[in-house]
Amino acid sequence: MDEMNKNSLSYKIQKNPFLLGLFVIVVAIALVAIFSLSSAISKKTKELEATTTEKTTVATTEAQVVEKDDSISLEGLKKRVDTIKNVSADYNKSSVKIIVEFEDKEALLDAHYASNDFTIDVVPMFCFYINNGTQVSCPGDFRFLSDGKSAEYTLTEIDDIVNAVALTDELTVNYKNILEVLKFNVYLEHQSKEGVGRTVVGTYPKTVEGFNKEYPVTPAVVSSLNEGVEKVQVTTADEFIWIDIYFADEEAYNSLNHNFENNFVCFGFEKGGKKFDWKFISTEYDDLCMIRCKLDTYALTQLADEIADKSITIPSLFTDYQINIWTSDYDTETQLFTIN
């Protein structure tokens, strides 16, 4: 055998069995190390996949929870102030809002009867036109946006108009469709100057000012007015009546309503020598110190049974009878005013 073969590994292993055993051990250790490394890599890969899946699941869940506002198409919208540049609208699950961009901050303030941010004294009224021409108003909120020239008008409380339009026009409205289904105006009503206000935008052919001039409403005849009550506004249709009671200030608002502990607004009248009383359904507008008292044809049906007069209607009830209105917490009654 030549010298190269004598120096080969196979020849040395044949001559020395101990080397064979050592070789087997080394190979076994190497295989174990490779297997362990492979297992570790596989385990780490699965952990990373699980983490990625978990993160993806969390992100998907969060995306489903966060509801993005959707835009509303305002077909036939009219800008009623010359300095308005753009108007948009959107809604979410608890409100609908209109964003109005003016030319600049001066135009924004001027539209709101203000010289600066601290002299603003208006409330946006969302005026809807139902029942072939009845104008009903729902108070909203507003804020100036950070661009310094835009205002956002928001309507949150729509239960009143939802009930009214279901009775009069048999329509179902919600935050998504209310500005599309119903003709409307956004009217800025001055709070300390009676009768002062302006329509900003709307889809109704007339402004609020124009509507009120063409179809003036005879104010309710109110007497025995409690000094804590500032004014009373009444909206009447065949199917419902709204009586808006504005209180002089927050103190009067709370005290005359027994701090709203078991508080009800009630009305009563005399018919055929008998006295009857009933409770209004009411909506509280704390920011305005106002309570909207409501009666509709469903409640009137029950009242008609009690007074044994099936022919009575809401307009006749509040026209033909002297109506006393008061608040009660069961223990104490506080007189507010009398209609007629």
Short mmCIF file of C-alpha atoms in Angstrom, two decimals:
data_model
loop_
_atom_site.label_atom_id
_atom_site.label_comp_id
_atom_site.label_asym_id
_atom_site.label_seq_id
_atom_site.Cartn_x
_atom_site.Cartn_y
_atom_site.Cartn_z
CA MET A 1 0.00 0.00 0.00
CA ASP A 2 1.44 3.35 -0.96
CA GLU A 3 2.15 6.10 1.51
CA MET A 4 -1.06 8.11 0.66
CA ASN A 5 -3.33 5.20 1.50
CA LYS A 6 -1.54 4.63 4.81
CA ASN A 7 -2.22 8.22 5.79
CA SER A 8 -5.94 8.12 4.88
CA LEU A 9 -8.63 8.28 7.56
CA SER A 10 -10.18 4.94 6.54
CA TYR A 11 -6.85 3.13 6.87
CA LYS A 12 -6.22 4.59 10.34
CA ILE A 13 -9.73 3.64 11.47
CA GLN A 14 -9.18 0.03 10.27
CA LYS A 15 -5.94 -0.21 12.22
CA ASN A 16 -7.36 1.53 15.33
CA PRO A 17 -11.00 0.59 16.26
CA PHE A 18 -11.00 3.29 18.97
CA LEU A 19 -11.00 5.95 16.26
CA LEU A 20 -14.11 4.37 14.74
CA GLY A 21 -15.99 4.72 18.02
CA LEU A 22 -14.83 8.29 18.42
CA PHE A 23 -15.97 9.07 14.87
CA VAL A 24 -19.43 7.64 15.59
CA ILE A 25 -19.73 9.78 18.76
CA VAL A 26 -18.74 12.95 16.91
CA VAL A 27 -21.29 12.28 14.15
CA ALA A 28 -24.01 11.61 16.75
CA ILE A 29 -23.25 14.86 18.58
CA ALA A 30 -23.36 16.79 15.31
CA LEU A 31 -26.73 15.25 14.40
CA VAL A 32 -28.16 16.10 17.83
CA ALA A 33 -26.93 19.69 17.49
CA ILE A 34 -28.44 20.02 14.01
CA PHE A 35 -31.77 18.56 15.21
CA SER A 36 -31.83 20.88 18.25
CA LEU A 37 -31.07 23.92 16.13
CA SER A 38 -33.79 22.94 13.66
CA SER A 39 -36.32 22.50 16.48
CA ALA A 40 -35.39 25.86 17.99
CA ILE A 41 -35.78 27.59 14.63
CA SER A 42 -39.14 25.89 14.07
CA LYS A 43 -40.37 26.86 17.57
CA LYS A 44 -39.26 30.47 17.11
CA THR A 45 -40.97 30.60 13.72
CA LYS A 46 -44.24 29.38 15.24
CA GLU A 47 -43.96 31.95 18.05
CA LEU A 48 -43.44 34.74 15.53
CA GLU A 49 -46.38 33.52 13.46
CA ALA A 50 -48.57 33.41 16.57
CA THR A 51 -47.49 36.92 17.59
CA THR A 52 -48.15 38.25 14.10
CA THR A 53 -51.57 36.59 14.04
CA GLU A 54 -52.40 37.99 17.46
CA LYS A 55 -51.39 41.50 16.44
CA THR A 56 -53.38 41.21 13.23
CA THR A 57 -56.43 40.01 15.17
CA VAL A 58 -56.17 42.88 17.64
CA ALA A 59 -55.78 45.42 14.87
CA THR A 60 -58.78 43.99 13.03
CA THR A 61 -60.91 44.06 16.18
CA GLU A 62 -59.96 47.67 16.90
CA ALA A 63 -60.76 48.66 13.34
CA GLN A 64 -64.21 47.13 13.70
CA VAL A 65 -64.89 49.00 16.95
CA VAL A 66 -63.90 52.42 15.61
CA GLU A 67 -66.71 53.70 13.41
CA LYS A 68 -65.72 56.30 10.89
CA ASP A 69 -68.18 59.07 10.12
CA ASP A 70 -69.93 58.74 6.76
CA SER A 71 -70.65 61.66 4.50
CA ILE A 72 -74.17 62.78 3.59
CA SER A 73 -75.27 64.10 0.22
CA LEU A 74 -77.14 67.38 0.60
CA GLU A 75 -78.97 67.65 -2.69
CA GLY A 76 -80.41 71.08 -3.36
CA LEU A 77 -78.46 72.74 -0.54
CA LYS A 78 -78.60 76.53 -0.50
CA LYS A 79 -75.98 78.76 1.10
CA ARG A 80 -77.85 81.60 2.79
CA VAL A 81 -74.79 83.68 3.80
CA ASP A 82 -72.69 85.24 1.04
CA THR A 83 -69.38 84.54 2.78
CA ILE A 84 -69.85 80.75 2.89
CA LYS A 85 -67.31 78.86 0.76
CA ASN A 86 -67.95 75.16 1.38
CA VAL A 87 -70.52 72.96 3.13
CA SER A 88 -70.31 69.27 4.01
CA ALA A 89 -72.23 66.88 6.26
CA ASP A 90 -71.72 63.52 7.91
CA TYR A 91 -73.17 61.34 10.62
CA ASN A 92 -72.30 58.66 13.16
CA LYS A 93 -74.30 56.42 15.49
CA SER A 94 -75.23 59.26 17.85
CA SER A 95 -75.33 62.52 15.85
CA VAL A 96 -75.51 64.25 12.51
CA LYS A 97 -73.46 67.33 11.73
CA ILE A 98 -72.99 70.03 9.12
CA ILE A 99 -69.62 71.71 8.61
CA VAL A 100 -69.69 75.21 7.10
CA GLU A 101 -66.51 76.93 5.94
CA PHE A 102 -66.55 80.72 5.69
CA GLU A 103 -64.12 82.98 3.85
CA ASP A 104 -62.21 83.93 6.99
CA LYS A 105 -62.52 84.36 10.76
CA GLU A 106 -64.17 87.77 10.41
CA ALA A 107 -66.92 86.30 8.22
CA LEU A 108 -67.35 83.41 10.65
CA LEU A 109 -67.85 85.75 13.62
CA ASP A 110 -70.09 88.10 11.70
CA ALA A 111 -72.43 85.25 10.75
CA HIS A 112 -72.75 84.42 14.46
CA TYR A 113 -73.48 88.02 15.55
CA ALA A 114 -70.16 88.20 17.37
CA SER A 115 -67.09 90.46 17.41
CA ASN A 116 -64.91 87.79 19.03
CA ASP A 117 -65.10 84.26 20.42
CA PHE A 118 -66.32 85.53 23.78
CA THR A 119 -69.39 87.43 22.57
CA ILE A 120 -71.17 84.54 20.84
CA ASP A 121 -74.76 84.19 22.04
CA VAL A 122 -76.53 82.00 19.50
CA VAL A 123 -77.85 78.45 19.34
CA PRO A 124 -78.20 76.52 16.08
CA MET A 125 -81.76 75.36 15.48
CA PHE A 126 -82.28 72.53 13.01
CA CYS A 127 -85.63 73.46 11.46
CA PHE A 128 -87.48 70.69 9.62
CA TYR A 129 -90.53 70.97 7.37
CA ILE A 130 -93.08 68.21 7.81
CA ASN A 131 -96.82 67.62 7.55
CA ASN A 132 -97.05 69.58 4.27
CA GLY A 133 -95.48 72.70 5.68
CA THR A 134 -95.29 72.58 9.47
CA GLN A 135 -91.99 74.03 10.70
CA VAL A 136 -90.53 72.28 13.74
CA SER A 137 -87.23 73.14 15.42
CA CYS A 138 -84.70 70.96 17.23
CA PRO A 139 -81.90 72.65 19.21
CA GLY A 140 -78.37 71.66 18.28
CA ASP A 141 -74.81 72.44 19.35
CA PHE A 142 -71.94 74.10 17.55
CA ARG A 143 -68.21 74.70 17.78
CA PHE A 144 -65.61 76.59 15.80
CA LEU A 145 -63.00 74.39 14.14
CA SER A 146 -59.24 74.78 14.43
CA ASP A 147 -58.87 76.27 10.94
CA GLY A 148 -60.28 79.51 12.36
CA LYS A 149 -62.96 79.94 9.70
CA SER A 150 -65.31 76.95 9.96
CA ALA A 151 -68.23 76.04 12.23
CA GLU A 152 -69.60 72.59 12.96
CA TYR A 153 -73.33 72.33 13.76
CA THR A 154 -74.36 69.10 15.47
CA LEU A 155 -77.79 67.60 16.08
CA THR A 156 -77.85 64.90 18.76
CA GLU A 157 -81.41 64.83 20.12
CA ILE A 158 -83.66 63.60 17.28
CA ASP A 159 -86.29 61.61 19.20
CA ASP A 160 -88.74 64.52 19.04
CA ILE A 161 -88.59 64.87 15.26
CA VAL A 162 -88.48 61.09 14.74
CA ASN A 163 -91.77 60.74 16.62
CA ALA A 164 -93.37 63.76 14.95
CA VAL A 165 -92.58 62.79 11.37
CA ALA A 166 -93.66 59.19 12.01
CA LEU A 167 -97.07 60.53 13.06
CA THR A 168 -97.52 63.16 10.36
CA ASP A 169 -95.74 61.79 7.28
CA GLU A 170 -95.37 58.13 8.30
CA LEU A 171 -91.63 58.30 7.64
CA THR A 172 -88.82 56.64 9.54
CA VAL A 173 -85.79 58.86 9.95
CA ASN A 174 -82.45 58.39 11.69
CA TYR A 175 -79.07 60.08 11.90
CA LYS A 176 -78.07 58.70 8.51
CA ASN A 177 -81.03 59.88 6.46
CA ILE A 178 -82.69 62.73 8.35
CA LEU A 179 -81.01 65.49 6.30
CA GLU A 180 -81.76 63.66 3.06
CA VAL A 181 -85.37 62.62 3.72
CA LEU A 182 -86.54 65.89 5.29
CA LYS A 183 -86.17 69.44 4.01
CA PHE A 184 -84.34 71.53 6.59
CA ASN A 185 -82.69 74.83 7.53
CA VAL A 186 -79.92 75.53 10.02
CA TYR A 187 -80.95 78.72 11.80
CA LEU A 188 -78.77 80.68 14.24
CA GLU A 189 -81.14 81.98 16.93
CA HIS A 190 -79.88 84.80 19.13
CA GLN A 191 -80.43 83.97 22.79
CA SER A 192 -80.64 87.42 24.34
CA LYS A 193 -82.22 89.35 21.45
CA GLU A 194 -85.79 88.21 20.87
CA GLY A 195 -86.60 87.61 17.21
CA VAL A 196 -83.01 87.98 15.98
CA GLY A 197 -81.52 85.17 13.92
CA ARG A 198 -80.46 84.07 10.45
CA THR A 199 -80.56 80.99 8.28
CA VAL A 200 -77.08 79.74 7.42
CA VAL A 201 -77.73 76.82 5.06
CA GLY A 202 -80.64 74.59 4.15
CA THR A 203 -82.44 72.48 1.57
CA TYR A 204 -85.86 74.07 2.12
CA PRO A 205 -86.77 76.61 -0.59
CA LYS A 206 -87.42 79.38 1.96
CA THR A 207 -85.31 80.64 4.83
CA VAL A 208 -86.67 80.44 8.35
CA GLU A 209 -87.09 84.21 8.25
CA GLY A 210 -89.05 83.97 5.01
CA PHE A 211 -91.20 81.10 6.27
CA ASN A 212 -92.07 82.89 9.51
CA LYS A 213 -93.03 86.02 7.59
CA GLU A 214 -95.23 84.16 5.13
CA TYR A 215 -96.78 81.80 7.67
CA PRO A 216 -96.82 83.66 10.98
CA VAL A 217 -97.83 81.64 14.04
CA THR A 218 -100.13 83.22 16.59
CA PRO A 219 -98.34 83.07 19.94
CA ALA A 220 -100.02 81.10 22.69
CA VAL A 221 -101.95 83.23 25.16
CA VAL A 222 -100.04 82.71 28.40
CA SER A 223 -101.03 84.06 31.82
CA SER A 224 -100.12 83.55 35.48
CA LEU A 225 -96.51 83.19 34.37
CA ASN A 226 -94.11 82.16 37.12
CA GLU A 227 -91.31 84.72 37.38
CA GLY A 228 -88.79 81.94 36.83
CA VAL A 229 -90.24 81.21 33.36
CA GLU A 230 -88.81 83.42 30.62
CA LYS A 231 -90.91 82.45 27.60
CA VAL A 232 -93.17 79.74 26.20
CA GLN A 233 -93.22 78.58 22.56
CA VAL A 234 -95.89 76.24 21.19
CA THR A 235 -95.80 74.09 18.04
CA THR A 236 -99.12 72.46 17.19
CA ALA A 237 -100.22 69.95 14.57
CA ASP A 238 -103.21 67.62 14.39
CA GLU A 239 -101.00 64.75 15.56
CA PHE A 240 -98.89 66.37 18.29
CA ILE A 241 -98.11 69.46 20.33
CA TRP A 242 -94.75 70.69 21.62
CA ILE A 243 -94.67 73.26 24.42
CA ASP A 244 -91.16 74.63 24.93
CA ILE A 245 -90.70 76.18 28.37
CA TYR A 246 -87.63 78.42 28.69
CA PHE A 247 -86.57 79.22 32.25
CA ALA A 248 -84.94 82.49 33.28
CA ASP A 249 -81.67 80.93 34.40
CA GLU A 250 -80.12 77.72 35.68
CA GLU A 251 -81.28 78.38 39.23
CA ALA A 252 -84.92 78.76 38.16
CA TYR A 253 -84.59 75.78 35.81
CA ASN A 254 -83.52 73.52 38.65
CA SER A 255 -85.66 74.89 41.49
CA LEU A 256 -88.93 75.01 39.54
CA ASN A 257 -88.32 71.43 38.50
CA HIS A 258 -87.59 70.19 42.04
CA ASN A 259 -83.95 69.62 41.09
CA PHE A 260 -85.25 66.96 38.70
CA GLU A 261 -85.84 64.43 41.46
CA ASN A 262 -88.98 62.49 40.47
CA ASN A 263 -89.99 65.56 38.49
CA PHE A 264 -92.93 65.62 36.06
CA VAL A 265 -94.47 68.41 34.01
CA CYS A 266 -98.26 68.13 34.22
CA PHE A 267 -101.27 69.87 32.73
CA GLY A 268 -104.87 70.06 33.82
CA PHE A 269 -108.22 71.47 32.67
CA GLU A 270 -111.88 71.51 33.60
CA LYS A 271 -114.54 69.87 31.46
CA GLY A 272 -118.20 69.41 32.34
CA GLY A 273 -117.63 70.54 35.89
CA LYS A 274 -114.89 67.97 36.44
CA LYS A 275 -111.15 68.54 36.69
CA PHE A 276 -108.74 66.34 34.78
CA ASP A 277 -104.96 66.23 34.82
CA TRP A 278 -102.33 64.47 32.75
CA LYS A 279 -98.54 64.19 32.49
CA PHE A 280 -96.54 65.37 29.51
CA ILE A 281 -93.70 63.39 28.01
CA SER A 282 -90.74 65.76 28.24
CA THR A 283 -87.27 66.33 26.84
CA GLU A 284 -84.75 68.34 28.86
CA TYR A 285 -82.32 70.71 27.15
CA ASP A 286 -80.03 71.63 30.04
CA ASP A 287 -77.76 74.00 28.09
CA LEU A 288 -80.77 76.10 27.11
CA CYS A 289 -82.56 75.75 30.48
CA MET A 290 -85.51 74.52 28.44
CA ILE A 291 -88.00 71.66 28.75
CA ARG A 292 -89.99 70.47 25.74
CA CYS A 293 -93.36 69.07 26.85
CA LYS A 294 -95.06 66.75 24.36
CA LEU A 295 -98.45 65.19 23.81
CA ASP A 296 -99.34 63.09 20.76
CA THR A 297 -102.40 61.29 19.43
CA TYR A 298 -101.46 58.01 21.13
CA ALA A 299 -101.54 59.65 24.57
CA LEU A 300 -104.63 61.63 23.60
CA THR A 301 -106.51 58.38 22.95
CA GLN A 302 -106.04 57.40 26.59
CA LEU A 303 -106.99 60.87 27.78
CA ALA A 304 -110.12 60.82 25.59
CA ASP A 305 -111.22 57.60 27.30
CA GLU A 306 -110.77 59.20 30.70
CA ILE A 307 -112.81 62.31 29.87
CA ALA A 308 -115.35 60.32 27.80
CA ASP A 309 -114.91 62.46 24.70
CA LYS A 310 -113.78 60.56 21.60
CA SER A 311 -114.09 63.65 19.42
CA ILE A 312 -111.45 65.71 21.19
CA THR A 313 -108.33 66.61 19.23
CA ILE A 314 -105.01 68.09 20.23
CA PRO A 315 -105.73 71.48 18.60
CA SER A 316 -109.19 71.67 20.18
CA LEU A 317 -107.91 70.67 23.61
CA PHE A 318 -105.31 73.43 23.65
CA THR A 319 -107.62 75.99 22.06
CA ASP A 320 -111.01 75.45 23.69
CA TYR A 321 -109.92 74.81 27.28
CA GLN A 322 -107.94 76.75 29.85
CA ILE A 323 -104.83 74.63 30.43
CA ASN A 324 -102.90 74.93 33.69
CA ILE A 325 -99.29 73.68 33.59
CA TRP A 326 -97.20 72.84 36.63
CA THR A 327 -94.35 70.63 37.81
CA SER A 328 -94.67 67.96 40.46
CA ASP A 329 -92.44 65.59 42.38
CA TYR A 330 -95.48 63.79 43.85
CA ASP A 331 -95.21 65.76 47.11
CA THR A 332 -95.07 69.34 45.82
CA GLU A 333 -96.72 71.08 42.88
CA THR A 334 -95.18 74.23 41.41
CA GLN A 335 -97.36 76.35 39.12
CA LEU A 336 -95.63 77.49 35.91
CA PHE A 337 -98.29 79.22 33.79
CA THR A 338 -101.73 78.96 32.20
CA ILE A 339 -102.56 78.74 28.48
CA ASN A 340 -105.81 80.49 27.32
#
